[in-house]
mmCIF file of C-alpha atoms and ligand atoms in Angstrom:
data_model
loop_
_atom_site.group_PDB
_atom_site.id
_atom_site.type_symbol
_atom_site.label_atom_id
_atom_site.label_comp_id
_atom_site.label_asym_id
_atom_site.label_seq_id
_atom_site.Cartn_x
_atom_site.Cartn_y
_atom_site.Cartn_z
ATOM 1 C CA UNK A 487 2.776 18.594 26.753
ATOM 2 C CA UNK A 488 3.898 20.946 24.082
ATOM 3 C CA UNK A 489 5.714 20.035 20.743
ATOM 4 C CA UNK A 490 9.247 20.450 22.151
ATOM 5 C CA UNK A 491 8.423 18.399 25.079
ATOM 6 C CA UNK A 492 7.356 15.644 23.245
ATOM 7 C CA UNK A 493 9.972 15.543 20.649
ATOM 8 C CA UNK A 494 12.644 15.501 23.515
ATOM 9 C CA UNK A 495 10.755 12.590 24.993
ATOM 10 C CA UNK A 496 11.288 10.739 21.718
ATOM 11 C CA UNK A 497 14.881 11.752 21.611
ATOM 12 C CA UNK A 498 15.394 10.193 25.050
ATOM 13 C CA UNK A 499 13.310 7.047 24.901
ATOM 14 C CA UNK A 500 12.232 6.107 21.328
ATOM 15 C CA UNK A 501 14.601 4.502 18.800
ATOM 16 C CA UNK A 502 15.642 6.928 16.077
ATOM 17 C CA UNK A 503 14.744 4.660 13.189
ATOM 18 C CA UNK A 504 12.491 6.998 11.337
ATOM 19 C CA UNK A 505 13.186 10.486 10.000
ATOM 20 C CA UNK A 506 10.419 12.363 11.304
ATOM 21 C CA UNK A 507 9.002 15.703 10.410
ATOM 22 C CA UNK A 508 8.966 18.137 13.559
ATOM 23 C CA UNK A 509 5.356 18.147 14.212
ATOM 24 C CA UNK A 510 3.198 16.425 16.890
ATOM 25 C CA UNK A 511 -0.145 15.187 15.560
ATOM 26 C CA UNK A 512 -2.832 15.244 18.057
ATOM 27 C CA UNK A 513 -6.113 14.720 16.019
ATOM 28 C CA UNK A 514 -7.352 13.576 12.647
ATOM 29 C CA UNK A 515 -10.661 13.842 11.049
ATOM 30 C CA UNK A 516 -11.458 13.136 7.466
ATOM 31 C CA UNK A 517 -8.942 14.596 5.322
ATOM 32 C CA UNK A 518 -7.451 16.916 8.026
ATOM 33 C CA UNK A 519 -4.984 16.779 10.685
ATOM 34 C CA UNK A 520 -4.129 19.129 13.757
ATOM 35 C CA UNK A 521 -0.895 19.495 15.317
ATOM 36 C CA UNK A 522 0.094 20.210 18.939
ATOM 37 C CA UNK A 523 0.398 23.948 18.106
ATOM 38 C CA UNK A 524 -3.146 24.157 16.803
ATOM 39 C CA UNK A 525 -2.254 24.163 13.074
ATOM 40 C CA UNK A 526 -4.710 22.460 10.482
ATOM 41 C CA UNK A 527 -3.008 20.367 7.812
ATOM 42 C CA UNK A 528 -4.786 19.114 4.640
ATOM 43 C CA UNK A 529 -3.566 15.463 4.451
ATOM 44 C CA UNK A 530 -2.921 14.158 0.992
ATOM 45 C CA UNK A 531 -0.944 11.291 1.981
ATOM 46 C CA UNK A 532 -2.973 9.873 5.219
ATOM 47 C CA UNK A 533 -1.185 7.372 7.224
ATOM 48 C CA UNK A 534 1.232 6.334 4.444
ATOM 49 C CA UNK A 535 -1.857 5.006 2.487
ATOM 50 C CA UNK A 536 -3.442 3.441 5.717
ATOM 51 C CA UNK A 537 -6.286 6.002 6.191
ATOM 52 C CA UNK A 538 -7.989 5.062 2.751
ATOM 53 C CA UNK A 539 -11.329 6.359 3.910
ATOM 54 C CA UNK A 540 -9.840 9.345 5.885
ATOM 55 C CA UNK A 541 -8.964 9.688 9.489
ATOM 56 C CA UNK A 542 -11.435 8.397 12.114
ATOM 57 C CA UNK A 543 -14.087 7.526 9.636
ATOM 58 C CA UNK A 544 -17.373 7.647 11.924
ATOM 59 C CA UNK A 545 -18.399 4.192 10.821
ATOM 60 C CA UNK A 546 -15.134 2.617 11.739
ATOM 61 C CA UNK A 547 -15.037 4.598 15.138
ATOM 62 C CA UNK A 548 -18.465 3.294 15.942
ATOM 63 C CA UNK A 549 -17.718 -0.404 14.949
ATOM 64 C CA UNK A 550 -14.597 0.022 17.170
ATOM 65 C CA UNK A 551 -16.686 1.304 20.072
ATOM 66 C CA UNK A 552 -19.198 -1.388 20.011
ATOM 67 C CA UNK A 553 -16.933 -4.398 19.247
ATOM 68 C CA UNK A 554 -14.794 -3.215 22.116
ATOM 69 C CA UNK A 555 -17.684 -3.616 24.626
ATOM 70 C CA UNK A 556 -18.116 -7.205 23.410
ATOM 71 C CA UNK A 557 -14.705 -8.756 22.599
ATOM 72 C CA UNK A 558 -11.266 -7.474 21.732
ATOM 73 C CA UNK A 559 -9.336 -10.506 21.093
ATOM 74 C CA UNK A 560 -9.674 -14.211 21.406
ATOM 75 C CA UNK A 561 -7.061 -16.520 20.133
ATOM 76 C CA UNK A 562 -7.376 -18.494 16.949
ATOM 77 C CA UNK A 563 -8.035 -21.581 18.901
ATOM 78 C CA UNK A 564 -11.664 -20.356 18.550
ATOM 79 C CA UNK A 565 -14.022 -19.126 15.801
ATOM 80 C CA UNK A 566 -15.556 -15.591 15.743
ATOM 81 C CA UNK A 567 -18.210 -14.148 13.415
ATOM 82 C CA UNK A 568 -16.113 -11.077 12.778
ATOM 83 C CA UNK A 569 -13.151 -12.984 11.093
ATOM 84 C CA UNK A 570 -15.329 -15.348 9.209
ATOM 85 C CA UNK A 571 -17.426 -12.274 7.819
ATOM 86 C CA UNK A 572 -14.474 -10.365 6.919
ATOM 87 C CA UNK A 573 -13.087 -13.277 4.920
ATOM 88 C CA UNK A 574 -16.277 -13.743 3.022
ATOM 89 C CA UNK A 575 -16.541 -10.030 2.244
ATOM 90 C CA UNK A 576 -12.849 -9.966 0.885
ATOM 91 C CA UNK A 577 -13.322 -13.200 -1.007
ATOM 92 C CA UNK A 578 -16.531 -11.874 -2.655
ATOM 93 C CA UNK A 579 -14.793 -8.911 -3.796
ATOM 94 C CA UNK A 580 -11.984 -10.684 -5.255
ATOM 95 C CA UNK A 581 -11.568 -13.992 -6.857
ATOM 96 C CA UNK A 582 -13.429 -16.196 -4.473
ATOM 97 C CA UNK A 583 -10.518 -17.213 -2.500
ATOM 98 C CA UNK A 584 -9.733 -17.972 1.142
ATOM 99 C CA UNK A 585 -8.164 -15.516 3.745
ATOM 100 C CA UNK A 586 -5.368 -15.719 6.269
ATOM 101 C CA UNK A 587 -5.186 -12.830 8.527
ATOM 102 C CA UNK A 588 -2.128 -11.278 10.219
ATOM 103 C CA UNK A 589 -1.266 -7.660 11.384
ATOM 104 C CA UNK A 590 0.783 -5.777 8.708
ATOM 105 C CA UNK A 591 1.841 -5.868 5.004
ATOM 106 C CA UNK A 592 5.132 -7.561 5.684
ATOM 107 C CA UNK A 593 3.666 -10.377 7.508
ATOM 108 C CA UNK A 594 0.948 -10.841 4.776
ATOM 109 C CA UNK A 595 3.907 -11.184 2.114
ATOM 110 C CA UNK A 596 5.627 -13.562 4.580
ATOM 111 C CA UNK A 597 2.398 -15.692 4.596
ATOM 112 C CA UNK A 598 2.302 -15.527 0.882
ATOM 113 C CA UNK A 599 5.752 -16.729 0.477
ATOM 114 C CA UNK A 600 5.534 -19.595 3.070
ATOM 115 C CA UNK A 601 2.262 -20.665 1.418
ATOM 116 C CA UNK A 602 4.002 -20.568 -2.051
ATOM 117 C CA UNK A 603 6.788 -22.764 -0.738
ATOM 118 C CA UNK A 604 4.339 -25.171 0.971
ATOM 119 C CA UNK A 605 2.142 -25.419 -2.072
ATOM 120 C CA UNK A 606 4.834 -25.926 -4.748
ATOM 121 C CA UNK A 607 7.293 -28.890 -4.728
ATOM 122 C CA UNK A 608 10.454 -28.835 -2.760
ATOM 123 C CA UNK A 609 12.758 -28.126 -5.658
ATOM 124 C CA UNK A 610 10.898 -24.931 -6.182
ATOM 125 C CA UNK A 611 12.472 -22.479 -3.728
ATOM 126 C CA UNK A 612 13.134 -19.348 -5.938
ATOM 127 C CA UNK A 613 11.179 -16.222 -5.748
ATOM 128 C CA UNK A 614 11.304 -13.498 -8.568
ATOM 129 C CA UNK A 615 10.561 -9.945 -7.736
ATOM 130 C CA UNK A 616 10.992 -6.611 -9.418
ATOM 131 C CA UNK A 617 13.554 -3.819 -9.145
ATOM 132 C CA UNK A 618 12.145 -0.904 -7.222
ATOM 133 C CA UNK A 619 9.616 -3.014 -5.562
ATOM 134 C CA UNK A 620 8.766 -2.588 -1.874
ATOM 135 C CA UNK A 621 7.406 -5.616 0.014
ATOM 136 C CA UNK A 622 8.395 -4.979 3.787
ATOM 137 C CA UNK A 623 11.140 -4.886 6.435
ATOM 138 C CA UNK A 624 11.196 -8.288 7.721
ATOM 139 C CA UNK A 625 14.099 -10.505 6.596
ATOM 140 C CA UNK A 626 12.322 -12.138 3.966
ATOM 141 C CA UNK A 627 10.409 -9.252 2.572
ATOM 142 C CA UNK A 628 13.285 -7.123 2.619
ATOM 143 C CA UNK A 629 15.213 -9.592 0.602
ATOM 144 C CA UNK A 630 12.121 -9.510 -1.770
ATOM 145 C CA UNK A 631 12.422 -5.730 -1.941
ATOM 146 C CA UNK A 632 14.646 -5.444 -4.714
ATOM 147 C CA UNK A 633 16.326 -2.091 -3.980
ATOM 148 C CA UNK A 634 19.990 -2.113 -2.691
ATOM 149 C CA UNK A 635 19.503 0.850 -0.182
ATOM 150 C CA UNK A 636 17.227 -1.458 1.900
ATOM 151 C CA UNK A 637 19.547 -4.295 1.902
ATOM 152 C CA UNK A 638 22.632 -2.233 3.270
ATOM 153 C CA UNK A 639 23.957 -3.796 6.356
ATOM 154 C CA UNK A 640 21.790 -6.840 6.381
ATOM 155 C CA UNK A 641 23.695 -9.047 3.708
ATOM 156 C CA UNK A 642 23.944 -12.186 3.398
ATOM 157 C CA UNK A 643 20.142 -11.919 2.701
ATOM 158 C CA UNK A 644 17.768 -14.943 2.310
ATOM 159 C CA UNK A 645 18.709 -17.380 -0.607
ATOM 160 C CA UNK A 646 16.745 -17.923 -3.603
ATOM 161 C CA UNK A 647 15.650 -14.569 -4.647
ATOM 162 C CA UNK A 648 16.169 -13.253 -8.332
ATOM 163 C CA UNK A 649 15.418 -9.640 -9.377
ATOM 164 C CA UNK A 650 14.256 -8.416 -12.596
ATOM 165 C CA UNK A 651 13.602 -4.989 -14.197
ATOM 166 C CA UNK A 652 9.788 -3.937 -13.544
ATOM 167 C CA UNK A 653 7.802 -4.398 -16.808
ATOM 168 C CA UNK A 654 10.453 -5.912 -18.814
ATOM 169 C CA UNK A 655 9.036 -9.029 -20.340
ATOM 170 C CA UNK A 656 12.231 -10.465 -21.820
ATOM 171 C CA UNK A 657 14.020 -10.070 -18.656
ATOM 172 C CA UNK A 658 11.431 -12.294 -16.783
ATOM 173 C CA UNK A 659 11.413 -14.760 -19.509
ATOM 174 C CA UNK A 660 15.182 -15.223 -19.417
ATOM 175 C CA UNK A 661 15.366 -15.772 -15.727
ATOM 176 C CA UNK A 662 12.157 -18.018 -15.365
ATOM 177 C CA UNK A 663 13.140 -21.802 -14.597
ATOM 178 C CA UNK A 664 11.290 -24.649 -13.050
ATOM 179 C CA UNK A 665 12.731 -23.756 -9.722
ATOM 180 C CA UNK A 666 10.757 -20.690 -9.367
ATOM 181 C CA UNK A 667 7.943 -20.987 -6.695
ATOM 182 C CA UNK A 668 6.420 -17.601 -7.160
ATOM 183 C CA UNK A 669 6.724 -14.336 -8.753
ATOM 184 C CA UNK A 670 5.771 -11.413 -6.400
ATOM 185 C CA UNK A 671 4.979 -7.980 -7.996
ATOM 186 C CA UNK A 672 2.938 -4.825 -7.155
ATOM 187 C CA UNK A 673 0.227 -3.957 -9.803
ATOM 188 C CA UNK A 674 1.346 -0.442 -9.237
ATOM 189 C CA UNK A 675 4.818 0.020 -7.659
ATOM 190 C CA UNK A 676 3.918 2.474 -4.888
ATOM 191 C CA UNK A 677 7.351 3.263 -2.872
ATOM 192 C CA UNK A 678 9.165 2.525 -6.149
ATOM 193 C CA UNK A 679 7.597 5.797 -7.682
ATOM 194 C CA UNK A 680 4.085 4.943 -8.758
ATOM 195 C CA UNK A 681 4.894 2.546 -11.695
ATOM 196 C CA UNK A 682 2.004 1.130 -13.422
ATOM 197 C CA UNK A 683 2.320 -2.508 -14.600
ATOM 198 C CA UNK A 684 1.483 -2.869 -18.492
ATOM 199 C CA UNK A 685 -1.267 -5.141 -19.307
ATOM 200 C CA UNK A 686 1.378 -7.166 -21.503
ATOM 201 C CA UNK A 687 3.382 -7.580 -18.591
ATOM 202 C CA UNK A 688 0.868 -8.727 -16.396
ATOM 203 C CA UNK A 689 -0.428 -11.295 -18.913
ATOM 204 C CA UNK A 690 2.883 -12.736 -19.647
ATOM 205 C CA UNK A 691 3.992 -13.064 -15.849
ATOM 206 C CA UNK A 692 0.599 -14.961 -15.471
ATOM 207 C CA UNK A 693 1.524 -17.128 -18.501
ATOM 208 C CA UNK A 694 5.114 -17.917 -17.319
ATOM 209 C CA UNK A 695 3.786 -18.729 -13.921
ATOM 210 C CA UNK A 696 1.264 -21.262 -15.315
ATOM 211 C CA UNK A 697 3.794 -22.790 -17.754
ATOM 212 C CA UNK A 698 6.323 -23.306 -14.818
ATOM 213 C CA UNK A 699 3.707 -24.206 -12.051
ATOM 214 C CA UNK A 700 4.705 -21.275 -10.201
ATOM 215 C CA UNK A 701 2.357 -18.933 -8.242
ATOM 216 C CA UNK A 702 1.472 -15.413 -9.124
ATOM 217 C CA UNK A 703 1.615 -13.388 -5.984
ATOM 218 C CA UNK A 704 0.333 -9.708 -6.196
ATOM 219 C CA UNK A 705 1.443 -7.353 -3.402
ATOM 220 C CA UNK A 706 -1.610 -5.154 -3.188
ATOM 221 C CA UNK A 707 -0.676 -3.643 0.105
ATOM 222 C CA UNK A 708 -0.828 -0.142 -1.046
ATOM 223 C CA UNK A 709 -3.051 -0.607 -4.349
ATOM 224 C CA UNK A 710 -5.719 -2.684 -2.420
ATOM 225 C CA UNK A 711 -8.944 -1.658 -1.014
ATOM 226 C CA UNK A 712 -10.188 0.682 -3.728
ATOM 227 C CA UNK A 713 -7.589 3.350 -4.060
ATOM 228 C CA UNK A 714 -7.139 2.748 -7.629
ATOM 229 C CA UNK A 715 -11.044 2.870 -8.357
ATOM 230 C CA UNK A 716 -11.373 -1.081 -8.175
ATOM 231 C CA UNK A 717 -11.141 -3.117 -4.607
ATOM 232 C CA UNK A 718 -7.797 -4.462 -6.150
ATOM 233 C CA UNK A 719 -5.361 -3.259 -8.533
ATOM 234 C CA UNK A 720 -5.212 -6.653 -10.394
ATOM 235 C CA UNK A 721 -8.971 -5.979 -11.424
ATOM 236 C CA UNK A 722 -7.755 -3.365 -13.987
ATOM 237 C CA UNK A 723 -6.110 -6.268 -15.886
ATOM 238 C CA UNK A 724 -7.551 -9.430 -17.483
ATOM 239 C CA UNK A 725 -5.460 -11.691 -15.146
ATOM 240 C CA UNK A 726 -6.214 -13.291 -11.921
ATOM 241 C CA UNK A 727 -3.335 -13.872 -9.369
ATOM 242 C CA UNK A 728 -3.120 -17.097 -7.077
ATOM 243 C CA UNK A 729 -2.468 -14.966 -3.902
ATOM 244 C CA UNK A 730 -3.098 -11.315 -3.120
ATOM 245 C CA UNK A 731 -1.558 -9.575 -0.143
ATOM 246 C CA UNK A 732 -3.085 -6.640 1.677
ATOM 247 C CA UNK A 733 -2.671 -4.496 4.791
ATOM 248 C CA UNK A 734 -2.351 -0.619 4.786
ATOM 249 C CA UNK A 735 -6.121 0.636 4.256
ATOM 250 C CA UNK A 736 -7.654 -2.720 5.128
ATOM 251 C CA UNK A 737 -8.467 -1.663 8.635
ATOM 252 C CA UNK A 738 -9.574 1.834 7.967
ATOM 253 C CA UNK A 739 -6.572 2.931 10.403
ATOM 254 C CA UNK A 740 -6.510 -0.079 12.482
ATOM 255 C CA UNK A 741 -3.559 -2.497 12.134
ATOM 256 C CA UNK A 742 -4.553 -5.715 10.018
ATOM 257 C CA UNK A 743 -3.080 -7.685 7.161
ATOM 258 C CA UNK A 744 -4.436 -10.492 5.031
ATOM 259 C CA UNK A 745 -3.740 -12.793 2.013
ATOM 260 C CA UNK A 746 -6.487 -14.051 -0.097
ATOM 261 C CA UNK A 747 -5.416 -17.406 -1.957
ATOM 262 C CA UNK A 748 -7.120 -19.504 -4.449
ATOM 263 C CA UNK A 749 -8.921 -22.408 -2.637
ATOM 264 C CA UNK A 750 -6.571 -25.242 -3.953
ATOM 265 C CA UNK A 751 -3.488 -23.087 -2.957
ATOM 266 C CA UNK A 752 -4.873 -22.081 0.442
ATOM 267 C CA UNK A 753 -5.353 -25.764 1.317
ATOM 268 C CA UNK A 754 -1.404 -25.962 1.675
ATOM 269 C CA UNK A 755 -1.476 -23.939 4.759
ATOM 270 C CA UNK A 756 -2.423 -26.639 7.107
ATOM 271 C CA UNK A 757 -2.287 -26.349 11.083
ATOM 272 C CA UNK A 758 1.148 -26.127 12.253
ATOM 273 C CA UNK A 759 2.576 -24.432 9.221
ATOM 274 C CA UNK A 760 1.826 -20.700 9.882
ATOM 275 C CA UNK A 761 0.139 -18.724 12.521
ATOM 276 C CA UNK A 762 -0.381 -15.230 13.919
ATOM 277 C CA UNK A 763 -1.411 -14.602 17.649
ATOM 278 C CA UNK A 764 -3.116 -11.247 16.903
ATOM 279 C CA UNK A 765 -4.158 -12.099 13.290
ATOM 280 C CA UNK A 766 -7.747 -11.588 12.526
ATOM 281 C CA UNK A 767 -8.746 -10.549 16.104
ATOM 282 C CA UNK A 768 -12.287 -9.064 16.517
ATOM 283 C CA UNK A 769 -11.336 -5.574 16.949
ATOM 284 C CA UNK A 770 -9.427 -5.236 13.656
ATOM 285 C CA UNK A 771 -11.908 -7.356 11.818
ATOM 286 C CA UNK A 772 -14.712 -5.180 12.934
ATOM 287 C CA UNK A 773 -12.990 -2.125 11.849
ATOM 288 C CA UNK A 774 -12.186 -3.798 8.457
ATOM 289 C CA UNK A 775 -15.810 -4.874 7.895
ATOM 290 C CA UNK A 776 -16.966 -1.210 8.624
ATOM 291 C CA UNK A 777 -14.287 0.067 6.047
ATOM 292 C CA UNK A 778 -15.724 -2.191 3.388
ATOM 293 C CA UNK A 779 -19.298 -0.959 4.154
ATOM 294 C CA UNK A 780 -18.295 2.522 4.205
ATOM 295 C CA UNK A 781 -16.679 2.262 0.853
ATOM 296 C CA UNK A 782 -19.862 0.828 -0.529
ATOM 297 C CA UNK A 783 -22.274 2.943 1.104
ATOM 298 C CA UNK A 784 -20.627 6.183 0.014
ATOM 299 C CA UNK A 785 -19.689 4.980 -3.408
ATOM 300 C CA UNK A 786 -15.979 5.512 -2.661
ATOM 301 C CA UNK A 787 -14.787 3.377 -5.627
ATOM 302 C CA UNK A 788 -16.606 5.640 -7.963
ATOM 303 C CA UNK A 789 -15.240 8.710 -5.906
ATOM 304 C CA UNK A 790 -11.706 7.470 -6.376
ATOM 305 C CA UNK A 791 -12.114 7.263 -10.104
ATOM 306 C CA UNK A 792 -14.008 10.533 -10.449
ATOM 307 C CA UNK A 793 -11.789 12.563 -8.105
ATOM 308 C CA UNK A 794 -8.750 10.658 -9.328
ATOM 309 C CA UNK A 795 -9.537 11.916 -13.024
ATOM 310 C CA UNK A 796 -10.145 15.502 -11.673
ATOM 311 C CA UNK A 797 -6.715 15.434 -9.771
ATOM 312 C CA UNK A 798 -4.927 13.923 -12.905
ATOM 313 C CA UNK A 799 -6.407 16.898 -15.001
ATOM 314 C CA UNK A 800 -5.597 19.636 -12.542
ATOM 315 C CA UNK A 801 -2.039 18.324 -12.247
ATOM 316 C CA UNK A 802 -1.590 18.171 -15.903
ATOM 317 C CA UNK A 803 -2.459 21.683 -16.144
ATOM 318 C CA UNK A 804 -0.028 22.612 -13.450
ATOM 319 C CA UNK A 805 2.583 20.839 -15.509
ATOM 320 C CA UNK A 806 1.963 23.388 -18.191
ATOM 321 C CA UNK A 807 2.926 26.129 -15.832
ATOM 322 C CA UNK A 808 5.771 24.597 -14.142
ATOM 323 C CA UNK A 809 8.537 23.095 -16.063
ATOM 324 C CA UNK A 810 9.887 21.222 -12.997
ATOM 325 C CA UNK A 811 7.070 18.661 -13.492
ATOM 326 C CA UNK A 812 7.996 16.023 -15.974
ATOM 327 C CA UNK A 813 4.808 14.037 -15.980
ATOM 328 C CA UNK A 814 2.063 12.574 -13.942
ATOM 329 C CA UNK A 815 1.168 9.017 -13.584
ATOM 330 C CA UNK A 816 -0.945 6.508 -11.686
ATOM 331 C CA UNK A 817 -4.533 5.135 -11.406
ATOM 332 C CA UNK A 818 -7.409 6.648 -9.370
ATOM 333 C CA UNK A 819 -6.091 8.114 -6.195
ATOM 334 C CA UNK A 820 -2.802 6.568 -6.338
ATOM 335 C CA UNK A 821 -0.888 9.520 -8.264
ATOM 336 C CA UNK A 822 2.851 10.286 -8.822
ATOM 337 C CA UNK A 823 4.088 13.479 -9.982
ATOM 338 C CA UNK A 824 7.587 12.851 -11.631
ATOM 339 C CA UNK A 825 9.668 15.895 -11.196
ATOM 340 C CA UNK A 826 12.810 16.756 -12.995
ATOM 341 C CA UNK A 827 14.546 17.654 -9.627
ATOM 342 C CA UNK A 828 14.521 16.483 -6.024
ATOM 343 C CA UNK A 829 11.202 16.880 -4.391
ATOM 344 C CA UNK A 830 12.081 16.890 -0.706
ATOM 345 C CA UNK A 831 12.098 20.605 -0.320
ATOM 346 C CA UNK A 832 8.630 20.831 -2.108
ATOM 347 C CA UNK A 833 7.475 18.429 0.458
ATOM 348 C CA UNK A 834 8.651 20.493 3.412
ATOM 349 C CA UNK A 835 7.530 23.896 2.045
ATOM 350 C CA UNK A 836 4.029 22.287 1.532
ATOM 351 C CA UNK A 837 3.926 21.206 5.056
ATOM 352 C CA UNK A 838 4.867 24.697 6.171
ATOM 353 C CA UNK A 839 1.857 25.869 4.281
ATOM 354 C CA UNK A 840 -0.564 23.235 5.763
ATOM 355 C CA UNK A 841 -0.326 20.621 3.155
ATOM 356 C CA UNK A 842 0.933 17.141 3.576
ATOM 357 C CA UNK A 843 2.242 15.084 0.547
ATOM 358 C CA UNK A 844 5.183 12.576 0.194
ATOM 359 C CA UNK A 845 8.211 12.252 -1.958
ATOM 360 C CA UNK A 846 9.487 8.855 -2.941
ATOM 361 C CA UNK A 847 12.620 7.865 -4.917
ATOM 362 C CA UNK A 848 13.796 11.378 -4.696
ATOM 363 C CA UNK A 849 11.910 12.724 -7.455
ATOM 364 C CA UNK A 850 8.264 11.502 -7.390
ATOM 365 C CA UNK A 851 5.821 13.526 -5.354
ATOM 366 C CA UNK A 852 3.125 11.073 -4.211
ATOM 367 C CA UNK A 853 -0.557 12.340 -3.997
ATOM 368 C CA UNK A 854 -2.549 9.693 -2.412
ATOM 369 C CA UNK A 855 -5.506 11.322 -0.628
ATOM 370 C CA UNK A 856 -8.149 9.330 0.940
ATOM 371 C CA UNK A 857 -11.145 7.946 -1.221
ATOM 372 C CA UNK A 858 -13.365 10.415 0.890
ATOM 373 C CA UNK A 859 -11.529 13.454 -0.576
ATOM 374 C CA UNK A 860 -13.697 16.148 -2.299
ATOM 375 C CA UNK A 861 -13.023 18.318 -5.459
ATOM 376 C CA UNK A 862 -12.683 21.429 -3.091
ATOM 377 C CA UNK A 863 -10.039 19.605 -1.078
ATOM 378 C CA UNK A 864 -8.069 18.764 -4.118
ATOM 379 C CA UNK A 865 -8.311 22.355 -5.393
ATOM 380 C CA UNK A 866 -6.901 23.628 -1.955
ATOM 381 C CA UNK A 867 -4.110 21.095 -2.099
ATOM 382 C CA UNK A 868 -3.124 21.927 -5.533
ATOM 383 C CA UNK A 869 -3.355 25.620 -5.044
ATOM 384 C CA UNK A 870 -0.881 25.173 -2.133
ATOM 385 C CA UNK A 871 1.477 23.087 -4.124
ATOM 386 C CA UNK A 872 1.167 25.785 -6.894
ATOM 387 C CA UNK A 873 2.243 28.401 -4.503
ATOM 388 C CA UNK A 874 5.227 26.342 -3.293
ATOM 389 C CA UNK A 875 6.355 25.647 -6.949
ATOM 390 C CA UNK A 876 6.018 29.412 -7.625
ATOM 391 C CA UNK A 877 7.985 30.404 -4.553
ATOM 392 C CA UNK A 878 10.699 27.662 -5.286
ATOM 393 C CA UNK A 879 11.035 28.733 -9.096
ATOM 394 C CA UNK A 880 12.095 32.082 -8.109
ATOM 395 C CA UNK A 881 14.917 30.907 -6.144
HETATM 396 C C1 PLP B 263 3.781 -0.543 3.067
HETATM 397 C C2 PLP B 263 3.939 -1.792 2.120
HETATM 398 C C3 PLP B 263 4.441 -2.932 2.667
HETATM 399 C C4 PLP B 263 4.737 -3.161 3.942
HETATM 400 O O1 PLP B 263 3.769 -3.184 4.749
HETATM 401 P P1 PLP B 263 3.869 -2.904 6.371
HETATM 402 O O2 PLP B 263 2.650 -3.093 6.983
HETATM 403 O O3 PLP B 263 4.713 -1.773 6.734
HETATM 404 O O4 PLP B 263 4.703 -4.224 6.919
HETATM 405 C C5 PLP B 263 4.597 -4.064 1.728
HETATM 406 N N1 PLP B 263 4.161 -3.926 0.304
HETATM 407 C C6 PLP B 263 3.770 -2.663 -0.109
HETATM 408 C C7 PLP B 263 3.437 -2.740 -1.496
HETATM 409 C C8 PLP B 263 3.752 -1.616 0.668
HETATM 410 O O5 PLP B 263 3.377 -0.435 0.154
#
């Protein structure tokens, strides 16, 4: 089928809840995509941060092949080695907590919130979240997402949520009561425009949670699995959360979500309180184990820092050339280019020239390449971006 035929099949049979680019993708390898018309695209936003070690990493593909010949799925009535091993690997790379597995970021946040309610006393029913956050699209997670545009059409939302400006210590001090079950924040807001939490803020949130017997939940669905140069974003700070949620890059391209909770907190999730049919299935866990192994064998955490620094430098140089760029921010390979104008047209012009990037919050270009990205690929990407900025400058 050609591009037009496939798109018209979508028009007829797929619900139109996504604004899609008019390209059909047929293949991905490393940091490159191919479309149905044979074009090659350099992918600096692979799978919306899912393909953290690039598309179809051979190690993940091999793990999927061999696991699929043994066992795809068995219900959580039984034990499997894959789920147990993955839990241990995640625990060893964070704070020694225990895991619950699900299939997406929203589900991980749902699990974290239910656990917080179970762990804390009954009067504690409030959740504090930050403006410009993004926590998912289910009813509880969309309520937690403190952005009016995601609430339109769905009010009344769940009760008990309170919103505060991100990185504003006074605001969160003012709103805190002993009715708060948990604070949920992202160490770096992704969808909200690559906003990095300050060390003082993280520390104060931890203190407030401790003083009020509330839990600190970090949504690391986007920051997790090495993108910032450490396994988890919180590891850049001197605080330890009670629960971390993750998904996106966790499975190297396969759907999986998880939470890690401190053991005394995790103990509240007893049989009958929460579950996920597909959660922690052998296929997804095998992919995830292979992903962690690939990150370590290929020193990809170091690469995220090294290439991240290089990209920041190159983009800062670009800023000197193009006044539309206000500043660059982020950590490791989670990079935002703050523009002084709307970035949507730049994104589509880049795609025409074979470069995929993203624009969030209207004016922030997101550069979030996989951790396998090379200097040469970054150079190519920045050259295309520079050409597009040059062309739009003269308009
Ligand atoms: C993408 C994202 C989610 C939602 O994940 P889904 O897998 O789409 O449910 C939640 N939190 C953050 C920070 C995200 O980036």
